[in-house]
Short mmCIF file of C-alpha atoms in Angstrom, two decimals:
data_model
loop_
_atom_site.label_atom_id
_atom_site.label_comp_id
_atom_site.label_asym_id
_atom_site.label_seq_id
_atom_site.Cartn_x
_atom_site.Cartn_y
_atom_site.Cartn_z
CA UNK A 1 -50.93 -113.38 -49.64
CA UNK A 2 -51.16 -117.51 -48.98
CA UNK A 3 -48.50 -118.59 -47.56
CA UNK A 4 -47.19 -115.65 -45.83
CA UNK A 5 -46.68 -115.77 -41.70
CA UNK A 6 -47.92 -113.58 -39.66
CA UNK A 7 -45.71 -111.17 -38.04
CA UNK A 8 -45.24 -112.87 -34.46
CA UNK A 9 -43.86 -116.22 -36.79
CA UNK A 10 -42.13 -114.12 -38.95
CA UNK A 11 -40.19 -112.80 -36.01
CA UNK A 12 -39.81 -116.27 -34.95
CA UNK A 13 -37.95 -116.98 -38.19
CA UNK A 14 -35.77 -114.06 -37.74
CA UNK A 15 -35.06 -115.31 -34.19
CA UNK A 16 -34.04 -118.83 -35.48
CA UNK A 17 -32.06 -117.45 -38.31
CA UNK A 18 -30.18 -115.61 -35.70
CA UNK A 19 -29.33 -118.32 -33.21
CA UNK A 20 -28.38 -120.22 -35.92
CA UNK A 21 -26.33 -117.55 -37.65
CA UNK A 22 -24.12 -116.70 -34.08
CA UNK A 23 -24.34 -120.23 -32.33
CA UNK A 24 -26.15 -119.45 -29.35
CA UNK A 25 -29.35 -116.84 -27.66
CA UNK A 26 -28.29 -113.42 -26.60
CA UNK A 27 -30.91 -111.03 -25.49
CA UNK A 28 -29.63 -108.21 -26.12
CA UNK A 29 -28.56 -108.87 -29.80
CA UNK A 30 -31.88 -110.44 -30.28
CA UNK A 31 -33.73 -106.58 -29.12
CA UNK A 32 -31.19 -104.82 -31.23
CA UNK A 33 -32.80 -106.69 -34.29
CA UNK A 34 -35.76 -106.82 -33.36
CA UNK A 35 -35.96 -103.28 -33.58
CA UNK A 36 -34.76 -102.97 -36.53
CA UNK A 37 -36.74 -105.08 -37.90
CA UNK A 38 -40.17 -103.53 -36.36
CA UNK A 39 -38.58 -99.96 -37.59
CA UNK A 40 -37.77 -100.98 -41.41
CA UNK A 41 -40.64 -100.50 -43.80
CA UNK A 42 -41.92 -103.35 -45.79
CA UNK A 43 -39.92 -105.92 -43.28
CA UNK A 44 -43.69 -107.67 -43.21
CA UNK A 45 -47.49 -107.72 -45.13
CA UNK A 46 -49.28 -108.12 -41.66
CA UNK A 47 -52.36 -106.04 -40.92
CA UNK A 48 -52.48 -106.25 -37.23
CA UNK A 49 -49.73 -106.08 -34.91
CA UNK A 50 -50.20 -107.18 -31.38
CA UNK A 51 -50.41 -105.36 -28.00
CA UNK A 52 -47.51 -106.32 -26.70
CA UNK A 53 -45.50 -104.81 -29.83
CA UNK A 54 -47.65 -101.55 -29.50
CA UNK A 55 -46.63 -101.29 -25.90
CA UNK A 56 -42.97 -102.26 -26.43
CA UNK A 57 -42.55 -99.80 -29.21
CA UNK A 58 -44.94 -97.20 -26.87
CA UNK A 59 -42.10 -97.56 -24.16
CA UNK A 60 -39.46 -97.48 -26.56
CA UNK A 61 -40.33 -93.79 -27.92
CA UNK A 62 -40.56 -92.46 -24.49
CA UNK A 63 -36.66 -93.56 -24.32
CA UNK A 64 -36.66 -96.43 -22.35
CA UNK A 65 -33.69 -98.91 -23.12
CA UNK A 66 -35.30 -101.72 -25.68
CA UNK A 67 -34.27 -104.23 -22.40
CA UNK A 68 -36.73 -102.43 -20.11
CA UNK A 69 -39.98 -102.01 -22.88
CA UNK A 70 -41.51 -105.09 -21.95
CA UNK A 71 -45.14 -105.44 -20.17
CA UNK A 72 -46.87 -107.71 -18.30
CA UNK A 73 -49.05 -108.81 -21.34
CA UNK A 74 -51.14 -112.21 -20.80
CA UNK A 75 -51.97 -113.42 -24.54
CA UNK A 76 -50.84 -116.88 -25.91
CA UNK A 77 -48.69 -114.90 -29.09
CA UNK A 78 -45.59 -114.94 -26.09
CA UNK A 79 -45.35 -118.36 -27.09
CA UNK A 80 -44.76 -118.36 -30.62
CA UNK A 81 -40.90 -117.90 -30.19
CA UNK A 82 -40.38 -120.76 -28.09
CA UNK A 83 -40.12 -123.42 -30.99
CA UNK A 84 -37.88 -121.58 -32.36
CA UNK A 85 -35.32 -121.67 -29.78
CA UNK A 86 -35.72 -124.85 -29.35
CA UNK A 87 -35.15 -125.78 -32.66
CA UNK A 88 -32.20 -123.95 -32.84
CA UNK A 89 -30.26 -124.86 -30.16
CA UNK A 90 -31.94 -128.51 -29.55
CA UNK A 91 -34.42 -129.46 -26.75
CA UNK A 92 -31.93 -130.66 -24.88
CA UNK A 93 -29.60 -127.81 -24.19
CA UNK A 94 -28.51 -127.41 -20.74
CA UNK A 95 -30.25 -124.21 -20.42
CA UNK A 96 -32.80 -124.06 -22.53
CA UNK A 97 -35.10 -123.43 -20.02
CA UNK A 98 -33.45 -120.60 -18.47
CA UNK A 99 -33.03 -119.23 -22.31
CA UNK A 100 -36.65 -119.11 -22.98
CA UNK A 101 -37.48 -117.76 -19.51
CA UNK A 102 -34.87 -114.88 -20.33
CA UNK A 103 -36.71 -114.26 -24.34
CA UNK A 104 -40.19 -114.59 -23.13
CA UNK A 105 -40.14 -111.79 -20.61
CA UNK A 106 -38.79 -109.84 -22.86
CA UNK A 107 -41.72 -108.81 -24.07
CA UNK A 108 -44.11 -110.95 -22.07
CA UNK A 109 -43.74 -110.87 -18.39
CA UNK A 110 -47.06 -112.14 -16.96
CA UNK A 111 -46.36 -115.23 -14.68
CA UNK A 112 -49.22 -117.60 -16.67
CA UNK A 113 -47.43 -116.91 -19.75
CA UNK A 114 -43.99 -117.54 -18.82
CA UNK A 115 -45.28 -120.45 -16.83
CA UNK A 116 -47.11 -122.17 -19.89
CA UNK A 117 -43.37 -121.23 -22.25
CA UNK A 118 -41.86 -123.70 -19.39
CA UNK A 119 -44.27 -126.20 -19.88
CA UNK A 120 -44.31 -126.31 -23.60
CA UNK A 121 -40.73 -126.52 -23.33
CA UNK A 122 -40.85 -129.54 -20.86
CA UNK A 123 -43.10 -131.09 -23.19
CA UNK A 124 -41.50 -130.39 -26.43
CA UNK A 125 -38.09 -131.56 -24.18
CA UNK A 126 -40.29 -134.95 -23.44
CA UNK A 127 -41.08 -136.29 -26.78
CA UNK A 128 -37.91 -135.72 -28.13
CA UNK A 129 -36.76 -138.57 -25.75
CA UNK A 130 -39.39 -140.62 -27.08
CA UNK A 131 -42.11 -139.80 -24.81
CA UNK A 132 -45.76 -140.19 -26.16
CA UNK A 133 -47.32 -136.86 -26.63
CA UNK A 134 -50.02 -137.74 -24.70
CA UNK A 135 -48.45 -138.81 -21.42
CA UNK A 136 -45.99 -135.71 -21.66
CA UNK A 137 -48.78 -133.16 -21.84
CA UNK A 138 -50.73 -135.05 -18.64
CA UNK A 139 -47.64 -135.04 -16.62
CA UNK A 140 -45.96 -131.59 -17.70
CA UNK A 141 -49.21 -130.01 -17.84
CA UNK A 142 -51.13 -130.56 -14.88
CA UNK A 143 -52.04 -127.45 -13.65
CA UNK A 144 -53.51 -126.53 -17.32
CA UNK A 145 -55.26 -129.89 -18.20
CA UNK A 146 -56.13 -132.96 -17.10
CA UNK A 147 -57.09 -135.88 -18.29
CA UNK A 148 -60.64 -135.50 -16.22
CA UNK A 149 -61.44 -132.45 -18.33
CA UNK A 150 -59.99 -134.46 -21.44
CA UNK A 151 -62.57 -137.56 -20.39
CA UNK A 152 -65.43 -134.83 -19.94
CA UNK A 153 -64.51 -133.14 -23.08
CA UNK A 154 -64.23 -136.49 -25.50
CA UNK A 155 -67.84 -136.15 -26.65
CA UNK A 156 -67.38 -132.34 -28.35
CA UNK A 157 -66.69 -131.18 -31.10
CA UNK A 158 -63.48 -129.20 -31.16
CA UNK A 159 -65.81 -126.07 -32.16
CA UNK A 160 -67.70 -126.49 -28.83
CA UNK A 161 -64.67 -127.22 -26.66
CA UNK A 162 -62.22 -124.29 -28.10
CA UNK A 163 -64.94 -121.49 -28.35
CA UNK A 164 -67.45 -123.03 -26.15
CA UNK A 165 -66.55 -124.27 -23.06
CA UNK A 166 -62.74 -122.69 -23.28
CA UNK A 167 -62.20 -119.12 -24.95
CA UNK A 168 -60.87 -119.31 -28.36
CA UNK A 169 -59.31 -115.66 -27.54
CA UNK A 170 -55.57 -114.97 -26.93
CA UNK A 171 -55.80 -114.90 -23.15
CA UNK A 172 -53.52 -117.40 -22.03
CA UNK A 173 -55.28 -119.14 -19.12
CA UNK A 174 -57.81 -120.46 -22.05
CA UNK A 175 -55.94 -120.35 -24.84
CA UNK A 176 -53.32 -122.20 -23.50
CA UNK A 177 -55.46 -125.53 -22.36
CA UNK A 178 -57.08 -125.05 -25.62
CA UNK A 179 -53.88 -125.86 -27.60
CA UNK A 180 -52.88 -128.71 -25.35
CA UNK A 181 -56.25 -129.97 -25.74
CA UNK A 182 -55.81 -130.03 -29.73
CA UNK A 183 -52.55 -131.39 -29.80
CA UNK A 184 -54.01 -134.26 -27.32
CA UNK A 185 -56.66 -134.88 -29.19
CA UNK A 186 -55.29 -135.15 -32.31
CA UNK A 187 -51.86 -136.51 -31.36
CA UNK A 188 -50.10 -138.69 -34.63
CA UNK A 189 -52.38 -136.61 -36.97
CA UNK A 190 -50.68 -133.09 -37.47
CA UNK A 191 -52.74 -132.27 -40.72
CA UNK A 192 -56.24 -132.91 -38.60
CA UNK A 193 -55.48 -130.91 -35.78
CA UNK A 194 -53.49 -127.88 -37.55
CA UNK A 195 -56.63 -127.82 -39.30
CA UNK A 196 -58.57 -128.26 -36.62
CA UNK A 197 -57.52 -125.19 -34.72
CA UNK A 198 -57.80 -122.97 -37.65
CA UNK A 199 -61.75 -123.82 -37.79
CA UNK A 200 -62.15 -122.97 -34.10
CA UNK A 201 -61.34 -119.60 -34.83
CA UNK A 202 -60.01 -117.08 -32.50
CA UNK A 203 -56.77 -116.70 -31.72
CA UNK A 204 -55.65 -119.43 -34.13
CA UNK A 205 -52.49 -118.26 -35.74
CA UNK A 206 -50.77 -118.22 -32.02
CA UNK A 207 -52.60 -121.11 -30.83
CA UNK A 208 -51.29 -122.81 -33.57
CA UNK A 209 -48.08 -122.11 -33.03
CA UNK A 210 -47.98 -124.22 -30.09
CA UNK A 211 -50.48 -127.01 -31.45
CA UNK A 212 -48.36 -127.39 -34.25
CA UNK A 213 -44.98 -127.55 -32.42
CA UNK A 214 -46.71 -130.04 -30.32
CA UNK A 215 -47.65 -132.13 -33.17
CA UNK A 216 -45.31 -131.71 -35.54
CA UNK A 217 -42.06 -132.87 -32.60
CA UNK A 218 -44.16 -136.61 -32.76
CA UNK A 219 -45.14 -136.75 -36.16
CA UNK A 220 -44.18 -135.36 -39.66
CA UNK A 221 -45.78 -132.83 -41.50
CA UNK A 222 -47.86 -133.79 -44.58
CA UNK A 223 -45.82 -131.96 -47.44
CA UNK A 224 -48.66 -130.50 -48.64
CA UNK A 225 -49.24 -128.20 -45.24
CA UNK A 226 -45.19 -127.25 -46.17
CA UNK A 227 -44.83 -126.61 -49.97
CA UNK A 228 -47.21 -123.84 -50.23
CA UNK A 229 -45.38 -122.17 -47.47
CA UNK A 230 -42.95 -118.67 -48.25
CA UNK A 231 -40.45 -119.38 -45.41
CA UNK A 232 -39.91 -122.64 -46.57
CA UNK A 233 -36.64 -121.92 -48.21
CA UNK A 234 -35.59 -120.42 -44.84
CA UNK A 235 -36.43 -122.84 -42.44
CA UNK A 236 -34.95 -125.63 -44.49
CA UNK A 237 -31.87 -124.16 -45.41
CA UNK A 238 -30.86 -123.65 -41.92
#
């Protein structure tokens, strides 16, 4: 129904609950949940679940420990958990790039992908010194964008760019530049560009994810993009 997450932020929810809950990231208590979760009925209302949970869960019925179910899978929805690390143990945690490295492969161990959780993390680790949003995603994302392709790009529509020119699929070599693109383009106006990327269709729900992370670290969230939301309760009371 409105409001609800999908099952990839649902599970990011869980994730953040749980760092909260202990005081720090541990894998394998993490899997152990995650598990159950997958395993108990009703846990979500979402109608599609991902490759990379059909292949974990393929792996895990053929016995494999939950540590060793993970597959080299290349779509942007690896990403989704890496906001909520870092918002529960703080962008600036000594390891916090080692601890999304460590979650991320979990289920997601395609170089690209863990590459781009890095670089969101750099960037999300940026602006929460005060960096602009702009400069941080030019300097910690080189190899995905650049501000040539931003100058050549100016004159779209975001419909043309994401779904056009870049794939508005889950594959993470355009997905990925797509979000950064948003989140540059609309940088100091979350509501435009969270809306933004849900018109550009595709992939949107994990592209999101990161656009709005992106967006929402620099500037707050109109209230009216929060109230309607079902995990409100949750997020705020941790």
């Amino acid at each position: 129904k409105a409001g609800e997450n999908t099952l990839n932020s649902l599970l990011a929810i869980e994730l953040f609950e749980l760092i909260r809950r202990s005081g720090h990231y541990d894998a394998t208590r993490w899997l152990d949940h995650y598990v159950s979760f997958m395993l108990t009925p009703e846990k979500h209302n979402d109608t599609y679940v991902e490759e990379y949970h059909r292949h974990f869960f393929t792996n895990y019925a053929s016995g494999r420990k939950p540590i060793n179910c993970g597959v080299r899978d290349i779509h942007i929805g690896g990403l989704v958990a890496v906001p909520a690390i870092i918002a529960a143990i703080g962008p600036r945690h000594p390891d916090i790039r080692e601890i999304v490295q460590t979650h991320v492969s979990l289920t997601h161990k395609d170089q690209e992908v863990l590459s781009a959780a890095d670089v969101l993390v750099r960037i999300l680790a940026s602006v929460s010194r005060g960096a602009d949003l702009r400069e941080s995603i030019l300097e910690e994302a080189s190899q995905w964008v650049s501000k040539a392709k931003i100058a050549r790009w100016k004159d779209h529509p975001d419909r043309v760019v994401v779904g056009g020119i870049l794939s508005s699929a889950c594959y993470i070599p355009d997905a990925f530049p797509a979000a950064l693109f948003l989140a540059y383009r609309h940088a100091g106006k979350p509501a435009n560009g969270i809306c933004s990327n849900a018109q550009c269709g595709g992939d949107s729900c994990h592209r999101g994810s990161v656009v709005g992370s992106l967006l929402a670290a620099t500037s707050p969230l109109p209230q009216s993009l929060v109230d309607g939301l079902v995990a409100t309760p949750r997020i705020y009371g941790n």
